[in-house]
GROMACS .gro file of C-alpha atoms in nm:
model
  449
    1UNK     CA    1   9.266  18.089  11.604
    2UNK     CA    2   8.915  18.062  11.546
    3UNK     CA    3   8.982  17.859  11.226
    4UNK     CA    4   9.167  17.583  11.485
    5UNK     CA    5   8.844  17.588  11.673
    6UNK     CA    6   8.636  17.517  11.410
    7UNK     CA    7   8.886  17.221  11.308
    8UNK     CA    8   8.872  17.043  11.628
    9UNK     CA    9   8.523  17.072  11.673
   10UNK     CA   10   8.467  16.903  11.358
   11UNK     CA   11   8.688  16.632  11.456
   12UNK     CA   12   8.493  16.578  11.764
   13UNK     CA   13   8.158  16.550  11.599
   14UNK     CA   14   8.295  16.316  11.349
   15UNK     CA   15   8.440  16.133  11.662
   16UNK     CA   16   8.118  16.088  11.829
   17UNK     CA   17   7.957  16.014  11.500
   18UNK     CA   18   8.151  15.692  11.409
   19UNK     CA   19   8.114  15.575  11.803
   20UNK     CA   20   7.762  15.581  11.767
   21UNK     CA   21   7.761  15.409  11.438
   22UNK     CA   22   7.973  15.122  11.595
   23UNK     CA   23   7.764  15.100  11.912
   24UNK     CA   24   7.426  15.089  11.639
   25UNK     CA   25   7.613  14.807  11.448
   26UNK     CA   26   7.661  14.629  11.760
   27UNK     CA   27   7.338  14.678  11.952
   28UNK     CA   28   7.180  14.598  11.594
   29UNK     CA   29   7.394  14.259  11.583
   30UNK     CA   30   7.306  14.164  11.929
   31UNK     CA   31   6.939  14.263  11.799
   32UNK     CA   32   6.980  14.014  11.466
   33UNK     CA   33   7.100  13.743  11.669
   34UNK     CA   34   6.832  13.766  11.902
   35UNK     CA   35   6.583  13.748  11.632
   36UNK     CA   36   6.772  13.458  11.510
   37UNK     CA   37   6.726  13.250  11.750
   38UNK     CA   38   6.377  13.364  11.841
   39UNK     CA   39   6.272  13.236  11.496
   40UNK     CA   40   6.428  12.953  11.510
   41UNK     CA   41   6.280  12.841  11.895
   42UNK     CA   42   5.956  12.972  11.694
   43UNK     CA   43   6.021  12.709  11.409
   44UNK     CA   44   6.069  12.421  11.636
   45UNK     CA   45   5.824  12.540  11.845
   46UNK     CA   46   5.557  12.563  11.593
   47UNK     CA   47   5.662  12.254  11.395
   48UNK     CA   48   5.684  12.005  11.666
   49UNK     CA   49   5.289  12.085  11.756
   50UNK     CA   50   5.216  12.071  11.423
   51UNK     CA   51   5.355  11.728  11.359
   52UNK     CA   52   5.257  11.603  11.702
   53UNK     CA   53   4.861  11.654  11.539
   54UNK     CA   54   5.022  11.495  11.183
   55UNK     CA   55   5.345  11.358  11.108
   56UNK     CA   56   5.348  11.403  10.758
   57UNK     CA   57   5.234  11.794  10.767
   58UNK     CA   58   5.436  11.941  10.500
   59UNK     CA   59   5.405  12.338  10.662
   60UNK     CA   60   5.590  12.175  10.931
   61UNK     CA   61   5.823  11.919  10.781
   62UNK     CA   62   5.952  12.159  10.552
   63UNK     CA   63   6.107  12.475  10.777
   64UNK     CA   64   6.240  12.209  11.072
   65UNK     CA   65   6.404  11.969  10.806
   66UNK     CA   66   6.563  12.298  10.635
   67UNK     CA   67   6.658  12.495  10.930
   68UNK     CA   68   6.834  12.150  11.096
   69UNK     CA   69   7.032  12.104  10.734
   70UNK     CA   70   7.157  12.468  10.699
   71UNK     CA   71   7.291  12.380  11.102
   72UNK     CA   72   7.443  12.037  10.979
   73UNK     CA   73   7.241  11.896  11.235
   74UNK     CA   74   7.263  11.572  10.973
   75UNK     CA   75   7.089  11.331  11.197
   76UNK     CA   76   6.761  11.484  11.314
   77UNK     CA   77   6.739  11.668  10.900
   78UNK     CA   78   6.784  11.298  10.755
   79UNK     CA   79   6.454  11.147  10.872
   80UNK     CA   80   6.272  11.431  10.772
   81UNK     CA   81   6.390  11.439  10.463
   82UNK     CA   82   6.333  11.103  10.379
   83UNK     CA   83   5.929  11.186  10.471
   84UNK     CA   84   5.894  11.472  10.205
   85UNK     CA   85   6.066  11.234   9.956
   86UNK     CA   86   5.808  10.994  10.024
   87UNK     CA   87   5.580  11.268  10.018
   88UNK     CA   88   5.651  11.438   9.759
   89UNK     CA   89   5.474  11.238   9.483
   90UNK     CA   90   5.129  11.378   9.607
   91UNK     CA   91   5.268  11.728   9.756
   92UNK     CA   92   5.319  11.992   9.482
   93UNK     CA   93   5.460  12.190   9.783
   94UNK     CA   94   5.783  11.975   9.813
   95UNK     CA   95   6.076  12.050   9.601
   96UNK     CA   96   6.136  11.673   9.499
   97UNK     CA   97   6.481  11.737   9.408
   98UNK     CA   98   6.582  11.914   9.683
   99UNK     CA   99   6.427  11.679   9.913
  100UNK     CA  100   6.604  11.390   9.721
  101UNK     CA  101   6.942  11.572   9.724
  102UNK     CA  102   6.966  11.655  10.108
  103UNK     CA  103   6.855  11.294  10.194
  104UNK     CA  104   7.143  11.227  10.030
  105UNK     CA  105   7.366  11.492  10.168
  106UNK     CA  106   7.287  11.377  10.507
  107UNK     CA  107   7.298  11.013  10.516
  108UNK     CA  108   7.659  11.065  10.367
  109UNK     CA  109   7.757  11.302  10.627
  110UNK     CA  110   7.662  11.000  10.896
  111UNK     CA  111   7.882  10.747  10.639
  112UNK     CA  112   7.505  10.568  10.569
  113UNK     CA  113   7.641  10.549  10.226
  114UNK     CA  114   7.313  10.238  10.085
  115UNK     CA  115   7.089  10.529  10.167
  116UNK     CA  116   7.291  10.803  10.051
  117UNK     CA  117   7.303  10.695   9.743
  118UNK     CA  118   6.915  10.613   9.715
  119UNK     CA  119   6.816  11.032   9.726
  120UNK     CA  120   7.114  11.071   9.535
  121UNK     CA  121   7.005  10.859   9.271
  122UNK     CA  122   6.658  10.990   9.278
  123UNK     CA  123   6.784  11.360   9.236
  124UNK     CA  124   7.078  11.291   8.951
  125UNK     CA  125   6.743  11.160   8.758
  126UNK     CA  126   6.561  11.468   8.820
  127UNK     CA  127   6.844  11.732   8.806
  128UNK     CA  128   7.121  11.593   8.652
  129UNK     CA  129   7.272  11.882   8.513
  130UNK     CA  130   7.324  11.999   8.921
  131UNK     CA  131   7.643  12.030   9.052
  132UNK     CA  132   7.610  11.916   9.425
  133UNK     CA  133   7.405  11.631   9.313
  134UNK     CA  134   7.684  11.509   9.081
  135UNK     CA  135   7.946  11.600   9.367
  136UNK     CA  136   7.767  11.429   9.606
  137UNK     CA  137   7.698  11.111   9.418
  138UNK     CA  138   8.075  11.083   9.315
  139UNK     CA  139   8.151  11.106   9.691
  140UNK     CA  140   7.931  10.838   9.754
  141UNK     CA  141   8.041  10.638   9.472
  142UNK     CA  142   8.418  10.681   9.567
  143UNK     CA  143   8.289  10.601   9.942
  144UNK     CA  144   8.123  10.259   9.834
  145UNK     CA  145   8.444  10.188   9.688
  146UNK     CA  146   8.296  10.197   9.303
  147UNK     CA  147   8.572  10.443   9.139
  148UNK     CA  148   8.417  10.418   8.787
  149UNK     CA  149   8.121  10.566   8.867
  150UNK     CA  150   8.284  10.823   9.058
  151UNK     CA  151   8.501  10.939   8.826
  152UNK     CA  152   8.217  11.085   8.523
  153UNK     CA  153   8.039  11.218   8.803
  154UNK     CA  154   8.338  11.450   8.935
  155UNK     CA  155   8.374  11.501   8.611
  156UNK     CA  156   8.061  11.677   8.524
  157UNK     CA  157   8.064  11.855   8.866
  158UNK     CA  158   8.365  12.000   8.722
  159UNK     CA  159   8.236  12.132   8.397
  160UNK     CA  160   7.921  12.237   8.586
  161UNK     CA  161   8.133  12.471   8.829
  162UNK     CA  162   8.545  12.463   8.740
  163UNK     CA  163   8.615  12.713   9.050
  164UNK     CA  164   8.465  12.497   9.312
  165UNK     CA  165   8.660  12.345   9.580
  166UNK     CA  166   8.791  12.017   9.642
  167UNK     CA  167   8.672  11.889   9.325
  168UNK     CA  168   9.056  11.833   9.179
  169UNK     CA  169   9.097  11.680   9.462
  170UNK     CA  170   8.780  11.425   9.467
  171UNK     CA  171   8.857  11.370   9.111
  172UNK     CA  172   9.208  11.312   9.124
  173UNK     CA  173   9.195  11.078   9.402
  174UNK     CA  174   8.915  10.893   9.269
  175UNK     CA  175   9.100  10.821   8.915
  176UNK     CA  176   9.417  10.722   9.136
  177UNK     CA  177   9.208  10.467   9.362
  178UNK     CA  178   9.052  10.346   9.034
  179UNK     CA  179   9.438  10.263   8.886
  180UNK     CA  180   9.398  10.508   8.669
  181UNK     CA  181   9.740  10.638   8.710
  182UNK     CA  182   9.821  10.870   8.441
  183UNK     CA  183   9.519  11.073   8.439
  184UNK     CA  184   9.489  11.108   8.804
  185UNK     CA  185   9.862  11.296   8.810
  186UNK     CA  186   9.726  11.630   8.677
  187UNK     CA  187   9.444  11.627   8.874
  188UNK     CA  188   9.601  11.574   9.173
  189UNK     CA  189   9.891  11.821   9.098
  190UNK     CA  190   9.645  12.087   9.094
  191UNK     CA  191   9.469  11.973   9.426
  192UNK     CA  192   9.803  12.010   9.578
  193UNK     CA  193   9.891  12.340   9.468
  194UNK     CA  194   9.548  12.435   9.637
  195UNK     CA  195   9.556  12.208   9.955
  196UNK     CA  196   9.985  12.206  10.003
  197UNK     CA  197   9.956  12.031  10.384
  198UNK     CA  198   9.723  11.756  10.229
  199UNK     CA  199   9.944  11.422  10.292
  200UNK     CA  200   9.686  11.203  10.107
  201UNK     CA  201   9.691  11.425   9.830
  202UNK     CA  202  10.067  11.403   9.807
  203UNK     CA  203  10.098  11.031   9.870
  204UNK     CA  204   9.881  10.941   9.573
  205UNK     CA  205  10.058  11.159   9.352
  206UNK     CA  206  10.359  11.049   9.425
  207UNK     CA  207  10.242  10.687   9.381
  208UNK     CA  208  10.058  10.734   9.065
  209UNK     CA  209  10.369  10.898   8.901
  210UNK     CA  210  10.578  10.576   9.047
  211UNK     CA  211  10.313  10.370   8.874
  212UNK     CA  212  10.358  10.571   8.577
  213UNK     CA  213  10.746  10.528   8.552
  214UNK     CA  214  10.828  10.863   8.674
  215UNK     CA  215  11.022  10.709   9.008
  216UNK     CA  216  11.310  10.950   9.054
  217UNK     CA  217  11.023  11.225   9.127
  218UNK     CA  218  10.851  10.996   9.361
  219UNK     CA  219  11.137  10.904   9.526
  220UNK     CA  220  11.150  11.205   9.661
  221UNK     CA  221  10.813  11.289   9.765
  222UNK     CA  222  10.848  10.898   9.932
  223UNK     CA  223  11.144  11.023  10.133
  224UNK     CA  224  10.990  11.350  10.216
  225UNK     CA  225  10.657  11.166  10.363
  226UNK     CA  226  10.869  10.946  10.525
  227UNK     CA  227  10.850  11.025  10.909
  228UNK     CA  228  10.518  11.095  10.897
  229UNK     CA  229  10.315  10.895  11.114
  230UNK     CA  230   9.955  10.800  10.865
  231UNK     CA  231  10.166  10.802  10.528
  232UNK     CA  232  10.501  10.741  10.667
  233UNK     CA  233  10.500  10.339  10.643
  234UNK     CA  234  10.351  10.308  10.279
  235UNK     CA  235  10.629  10.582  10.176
  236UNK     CA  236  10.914  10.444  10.366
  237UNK     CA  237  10.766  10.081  10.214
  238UNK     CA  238  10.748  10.250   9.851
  239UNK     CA  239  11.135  10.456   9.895
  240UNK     CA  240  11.279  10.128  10.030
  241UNK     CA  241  11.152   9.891   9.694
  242UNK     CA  242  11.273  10.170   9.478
  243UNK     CA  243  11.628  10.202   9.630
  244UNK     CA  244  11.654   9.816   9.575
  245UNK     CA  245  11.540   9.824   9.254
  246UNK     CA  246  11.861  10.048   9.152
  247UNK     CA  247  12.049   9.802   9.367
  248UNK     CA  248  12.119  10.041   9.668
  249UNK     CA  249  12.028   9.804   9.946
  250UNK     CA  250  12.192  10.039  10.174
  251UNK     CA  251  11.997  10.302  10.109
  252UNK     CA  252  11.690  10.043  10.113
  253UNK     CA  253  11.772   9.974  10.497
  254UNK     CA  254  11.770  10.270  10.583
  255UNK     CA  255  11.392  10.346  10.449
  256UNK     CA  256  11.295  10.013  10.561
  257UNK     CA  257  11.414  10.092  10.911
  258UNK     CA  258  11.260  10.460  10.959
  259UNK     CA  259  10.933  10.303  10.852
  260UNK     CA  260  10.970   9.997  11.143
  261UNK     CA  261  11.026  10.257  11.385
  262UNK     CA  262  10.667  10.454  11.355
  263UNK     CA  263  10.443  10.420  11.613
  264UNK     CA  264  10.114  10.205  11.533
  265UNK     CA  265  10.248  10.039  11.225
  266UNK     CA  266   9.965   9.811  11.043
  267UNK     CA  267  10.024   9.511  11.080
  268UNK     CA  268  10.040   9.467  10.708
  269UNK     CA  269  10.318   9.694  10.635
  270UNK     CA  270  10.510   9.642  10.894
  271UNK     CA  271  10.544   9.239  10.755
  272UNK     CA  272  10.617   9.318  10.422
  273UNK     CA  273  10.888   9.639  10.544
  274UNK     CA  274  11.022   9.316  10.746
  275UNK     CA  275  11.013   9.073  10.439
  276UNK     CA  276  11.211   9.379  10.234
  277UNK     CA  277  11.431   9.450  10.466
  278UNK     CA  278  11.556   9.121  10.476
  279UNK     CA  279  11.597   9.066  10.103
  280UNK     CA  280  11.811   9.414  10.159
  281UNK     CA  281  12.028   9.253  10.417
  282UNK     CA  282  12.050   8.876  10.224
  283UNK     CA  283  12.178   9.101   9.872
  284UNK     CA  284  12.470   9.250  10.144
  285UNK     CA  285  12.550   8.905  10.298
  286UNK     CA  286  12.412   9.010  10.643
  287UNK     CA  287  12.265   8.681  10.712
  288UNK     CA  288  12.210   8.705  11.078
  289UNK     CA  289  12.046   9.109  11.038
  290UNK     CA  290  11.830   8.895  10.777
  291UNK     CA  291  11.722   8.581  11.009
  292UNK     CA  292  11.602   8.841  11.246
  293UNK     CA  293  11.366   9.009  10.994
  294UNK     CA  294  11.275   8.691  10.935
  295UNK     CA  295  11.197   8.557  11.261
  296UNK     CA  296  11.022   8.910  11.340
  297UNK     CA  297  10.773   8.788  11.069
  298UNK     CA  298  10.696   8.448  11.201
  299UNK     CA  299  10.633   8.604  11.534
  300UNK     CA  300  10.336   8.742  11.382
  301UNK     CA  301  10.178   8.547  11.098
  302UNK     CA  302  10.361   8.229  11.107
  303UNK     CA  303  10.241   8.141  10.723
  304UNK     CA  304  10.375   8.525  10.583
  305UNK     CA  305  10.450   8.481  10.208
  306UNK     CA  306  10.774   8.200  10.196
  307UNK     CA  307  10.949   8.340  10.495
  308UNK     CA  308  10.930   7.953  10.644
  309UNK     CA  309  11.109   7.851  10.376
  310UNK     CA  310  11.354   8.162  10.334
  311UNK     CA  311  11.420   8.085  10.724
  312UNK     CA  312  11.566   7.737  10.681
  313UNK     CA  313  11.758   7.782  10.374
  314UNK     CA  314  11.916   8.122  10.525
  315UNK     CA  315  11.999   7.910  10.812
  316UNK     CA  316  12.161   7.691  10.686
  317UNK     CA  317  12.358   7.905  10.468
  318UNK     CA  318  12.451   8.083  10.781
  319UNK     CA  319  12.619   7.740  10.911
  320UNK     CA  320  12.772   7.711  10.602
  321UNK     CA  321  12.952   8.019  10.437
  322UNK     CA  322  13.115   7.828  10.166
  323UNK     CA  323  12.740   7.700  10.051
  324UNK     CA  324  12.644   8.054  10.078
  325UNK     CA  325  12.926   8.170   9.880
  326UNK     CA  326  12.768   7.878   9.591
  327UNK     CA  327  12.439   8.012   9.591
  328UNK     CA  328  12.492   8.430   9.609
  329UNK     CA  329  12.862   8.509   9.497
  330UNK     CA  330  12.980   8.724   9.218
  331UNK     CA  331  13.041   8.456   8.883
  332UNK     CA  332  13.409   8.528   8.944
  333UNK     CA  333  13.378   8.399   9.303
  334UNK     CA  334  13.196   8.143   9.221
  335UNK     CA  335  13.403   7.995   8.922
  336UNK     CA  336  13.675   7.979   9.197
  337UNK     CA  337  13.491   7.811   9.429
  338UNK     CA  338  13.381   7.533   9.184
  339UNK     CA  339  13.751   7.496   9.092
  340UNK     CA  340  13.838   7.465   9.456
  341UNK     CA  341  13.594   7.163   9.465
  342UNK     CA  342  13.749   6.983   9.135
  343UNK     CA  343  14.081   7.039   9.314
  344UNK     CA  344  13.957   6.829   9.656
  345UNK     CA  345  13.704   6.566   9.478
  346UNK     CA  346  13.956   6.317   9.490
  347UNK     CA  347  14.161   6.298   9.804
  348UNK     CA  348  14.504   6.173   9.629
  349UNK     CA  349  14.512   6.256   9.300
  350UNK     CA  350  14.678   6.503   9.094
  351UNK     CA  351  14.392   6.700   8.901
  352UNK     CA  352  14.534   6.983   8.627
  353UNK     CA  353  14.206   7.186   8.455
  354UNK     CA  354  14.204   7.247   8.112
  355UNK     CA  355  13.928   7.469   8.030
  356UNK     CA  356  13.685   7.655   8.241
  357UNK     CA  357  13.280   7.749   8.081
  358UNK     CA  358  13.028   7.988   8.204
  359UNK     CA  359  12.745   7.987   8.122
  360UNK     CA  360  12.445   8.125   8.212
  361UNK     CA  361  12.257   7.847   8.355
  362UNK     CA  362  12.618   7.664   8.436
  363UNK     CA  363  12.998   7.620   8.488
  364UNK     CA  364  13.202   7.370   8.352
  365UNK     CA  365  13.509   7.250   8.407
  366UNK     CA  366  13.743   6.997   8.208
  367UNK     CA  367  14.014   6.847   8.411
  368UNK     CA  368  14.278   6.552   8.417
  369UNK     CA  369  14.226   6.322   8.668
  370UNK     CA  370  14.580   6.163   8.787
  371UNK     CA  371  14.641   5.897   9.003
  372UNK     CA  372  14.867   5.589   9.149
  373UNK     CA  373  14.629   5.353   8.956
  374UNK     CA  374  14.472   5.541   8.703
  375UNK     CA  375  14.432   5.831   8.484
  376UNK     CA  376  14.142   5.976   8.253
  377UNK     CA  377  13.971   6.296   8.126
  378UNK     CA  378  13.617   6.459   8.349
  379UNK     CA  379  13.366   6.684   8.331
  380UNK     CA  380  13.202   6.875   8.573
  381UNK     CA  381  12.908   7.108   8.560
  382UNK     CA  382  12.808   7.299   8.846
  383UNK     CA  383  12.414   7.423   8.885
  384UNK     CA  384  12.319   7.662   9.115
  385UNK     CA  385  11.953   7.675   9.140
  386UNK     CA  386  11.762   7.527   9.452
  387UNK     CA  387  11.489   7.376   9.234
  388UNK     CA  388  11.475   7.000   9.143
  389UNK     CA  389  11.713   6.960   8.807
  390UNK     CA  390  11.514   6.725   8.580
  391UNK     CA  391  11.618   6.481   8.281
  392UNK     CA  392  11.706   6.710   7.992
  393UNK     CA  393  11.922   6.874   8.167
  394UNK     CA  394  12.159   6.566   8.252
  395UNK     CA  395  12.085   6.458   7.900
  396UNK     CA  396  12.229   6.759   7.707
  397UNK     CA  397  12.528   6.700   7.985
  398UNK     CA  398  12.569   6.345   7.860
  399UNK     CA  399  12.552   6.473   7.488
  400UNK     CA  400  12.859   6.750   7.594
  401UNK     CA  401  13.043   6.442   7.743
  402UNK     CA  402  13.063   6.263   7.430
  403UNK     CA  403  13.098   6.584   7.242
  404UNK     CA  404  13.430   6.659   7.406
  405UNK     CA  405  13.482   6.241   7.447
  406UNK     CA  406  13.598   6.288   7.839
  407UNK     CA  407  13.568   5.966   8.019
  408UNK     CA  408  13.337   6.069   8.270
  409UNK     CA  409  13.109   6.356   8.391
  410UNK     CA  410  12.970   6.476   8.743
  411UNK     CA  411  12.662   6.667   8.751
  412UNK     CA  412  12.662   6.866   9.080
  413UNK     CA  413  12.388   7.115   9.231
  414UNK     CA  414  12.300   7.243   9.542
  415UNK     CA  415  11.921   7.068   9.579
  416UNK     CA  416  11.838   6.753   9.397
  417UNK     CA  417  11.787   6.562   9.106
  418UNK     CA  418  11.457   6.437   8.974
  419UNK     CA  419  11.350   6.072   8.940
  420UNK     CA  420  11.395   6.076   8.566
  421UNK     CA  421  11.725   6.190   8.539
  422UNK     CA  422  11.826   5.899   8.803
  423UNK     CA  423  11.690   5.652   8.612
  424UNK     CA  424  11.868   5.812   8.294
  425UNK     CA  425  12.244   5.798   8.436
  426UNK     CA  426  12.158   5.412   8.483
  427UNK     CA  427  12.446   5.249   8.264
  428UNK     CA  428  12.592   5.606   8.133
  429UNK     CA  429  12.928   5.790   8.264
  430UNK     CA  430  12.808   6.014   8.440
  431UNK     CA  431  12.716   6.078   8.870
  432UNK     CA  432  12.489   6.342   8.969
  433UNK     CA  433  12.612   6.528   9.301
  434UNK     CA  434  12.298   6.598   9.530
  435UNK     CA  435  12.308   6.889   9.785
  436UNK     CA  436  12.417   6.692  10.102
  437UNK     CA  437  12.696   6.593   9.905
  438UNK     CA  438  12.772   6.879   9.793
  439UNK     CA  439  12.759   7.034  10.135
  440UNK     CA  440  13.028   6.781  10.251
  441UNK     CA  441  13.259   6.850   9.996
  442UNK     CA  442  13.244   7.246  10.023
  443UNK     CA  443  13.317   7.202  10.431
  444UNK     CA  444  13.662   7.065  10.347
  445UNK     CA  445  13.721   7.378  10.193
  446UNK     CA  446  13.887   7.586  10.420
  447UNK     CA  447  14.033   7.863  10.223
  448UNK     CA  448  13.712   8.008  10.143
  449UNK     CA  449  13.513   8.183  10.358
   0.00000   0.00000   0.00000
């Protein structure tokens, strides 16, 4: 009984003993805090009288322009700064270096980035071997947009102090907006591991392993970022041009079309997800879907890449399925085509075609030409490009005419023929079949569609 006593008396004196320690610890924190911020209304108290007798009193300068830095107060510790680094020369009291590197500091922390890099310059000379110097002047670097110098300056940071912070990052993303691709990867791979929710971080990974031919792993970082409202339009942009490189314009659309719909596109990237797009839908013969991409462009920037241009000749293709058919069908479709227009190039006539060529600049067709009042052999070679077809061209189709000895030869394509290769048919067997001819003939035929 008495030993149960003793136990719980114990217990109570231990009780009371760790209360008062807590209550100490907090009347002693209240205490510290106090003090705190009685020195520092004593430092600004003391150094603003001071340097209302003398501006450039170092006793002064010194405390005020340190206690303002350690509070990030950037903007009141840059101009004193930039007095002790003037200064310093003829003050032995001044650390030069320091005074050099938190000029620096805080001119880059209010995104002055000339004057930044002025104390930074001054303190890599006098410290170079110091790690937030070389951090800071990489930042500054990589801020003004000059990645080379940047990147040896991470660098060293990094040999200087390999577990610090954010330095994979800096680094990676410095080599990756400096095109250097390949090494950036590892770098940036690390910084991810450490910083996981870091979009930027992921972006430029994936697009420096796209650059680097690994495309199936972006692909799915692209697809991942895709909704996301700061990276989603680049990745949606960057999924879609991969899709239609493998030739899966459906799955293109798709990436194209998540990207239109995020709020506050750029305007850049929303033209060029329109300009894709509608190469998607012209490779699926969804003319109309296309014009409208199209026409979204022109809305905007009426001059965008050669969407004018595009817009006329998708037009017209849209008025005319058999000339689209010519210009973007399968070679099987097309060789049909052309022998569809052989068949109704003479109104009464029996034609019967003897051999069929494709090539890959070409078709030709040989054919007997039958009629009430005459008969003979032809030759006709279809083009397909939109460009101007020049002289050598209808000249090695004059040599094939007397190669296979066929009476006569018509040269047909859906654009026109130059000057020179007018002037050569002069006197020779041979008509050349311009594009509004062309477009006349194809309308009679009905069958295709």
């Amino acid at each position: 009984m008495v030993f149960s006593i003793m136990i719980a008396v114990l217990a109570v004196l231990a009780l009371i003993a760790v209360l008062s320690m807590v209550g100490g610890a907090k009347r002693g924190s209240k205490k510290g805090g106090a003090e705190k911020q009685k020195n520092r209304a004593q430092i600004i108290r003391d150094s603003t009288k001071k340097l209302a007798r003398d501006p450039y009193n170092t006793s002064a300068l010194i405390p005020l322009a340190d206690l303002y830095f350690n509070e990030q107060v950037w903007d009141k510790a840059l101009p004193l700064y930039e007095t002790l680094m003037d200064l310093a020369a003829t003050h032995v009291e001044i650390n030069t270096h320091e005074a050099c590197l938190r000029q620096g500091i805080c001119a880059f922390k209010q995104n002055k980035v000339a004057d930044s890099l002025k104390g930074l310059t001054s303190a890599m000379k006098l410290n170079p071997a110091d790690f937030d110097t070389n951090y800071y002047m990489g930042l500054a670097c990589e801020k003004n947009n000059e990645f080379d110098k940047a990147i040896p300056c991470f660098k060293k940071a990094l040999a200087i102090n390999p577990e610090a912070g954010n330095i994979s990052a800096s680094l990676g993303l410095a080599l990756y907006k400096g095109k250097h691709f390949r090494d950036s990867v590892p770098y940036l791979r690390k910084a991810f591991s450490e910083h996981p929710d870091n979009k930027e971080i992921l972006f430029s990974m994936a697009d420096a392993m796209q650059e680097c031919g690994a495309g199936d792993k972006a692909l799915k970082v692209f697809m991942h970022l895709r909704p996301d409202p700061v990276y989603g339009p680049k990745s949606s942009l960057a999924a879609g041009m991969i899709h239609a490189r493998l030739g899966q314009n459906d799955k293109a659309i798709q990436d194209f079309e998540i990207g239109l719909k995020i709020p506050e596109l750029p305007q850049e990237t929303m033209l060029e997800l329109n300009y894709r797009l509608a190469q998607c839908y012209f490779g699926m013969n969804k003319i109309s879907a296309g014009l409208a991409c199209l026409t979204a462009i022109q809305r905007t920037v009426s001059n965008y890449k050669d969407v004018s241009a595009l817009v006329s000749r998708y037009k017209e293709l849209n008025q005319n399925s058999n000339l689209h058919l010519y210009l973007t069908a399968a070679t099987s479709d097309f060789v049909a085509l052309c022998r569809n227009v052989v068949n109704v190039f003479y109104a009464k006539a029996f034609v019967k075609i003897l051999d069929v060529d494709v090539s890959q600049e070409c078709v030709e067709i040989l054919c007997e030409v039958e009629t009430s009042k005459w008969e003979d052999s032809e030759l006709f070679r279809f083009y397909r490009t939109t460009g101007t077809v020049g002289e050598l061209y209808v000249r090695d189709f004059h040599a094939k005419i007397k190669d296979k000895k066929v009476d006569r030869g018509f040269c047909i394509a859906p654009s026109a023929f130059s000057e020179e290769a007018h002037k050569y048919i002069e006197g020779r067997p041979i008509d050349l079949i311009e594009k509004a001819a062309l477009m006349k003939l194809l309308k009679t035929i009905t069958v295709m569609g």
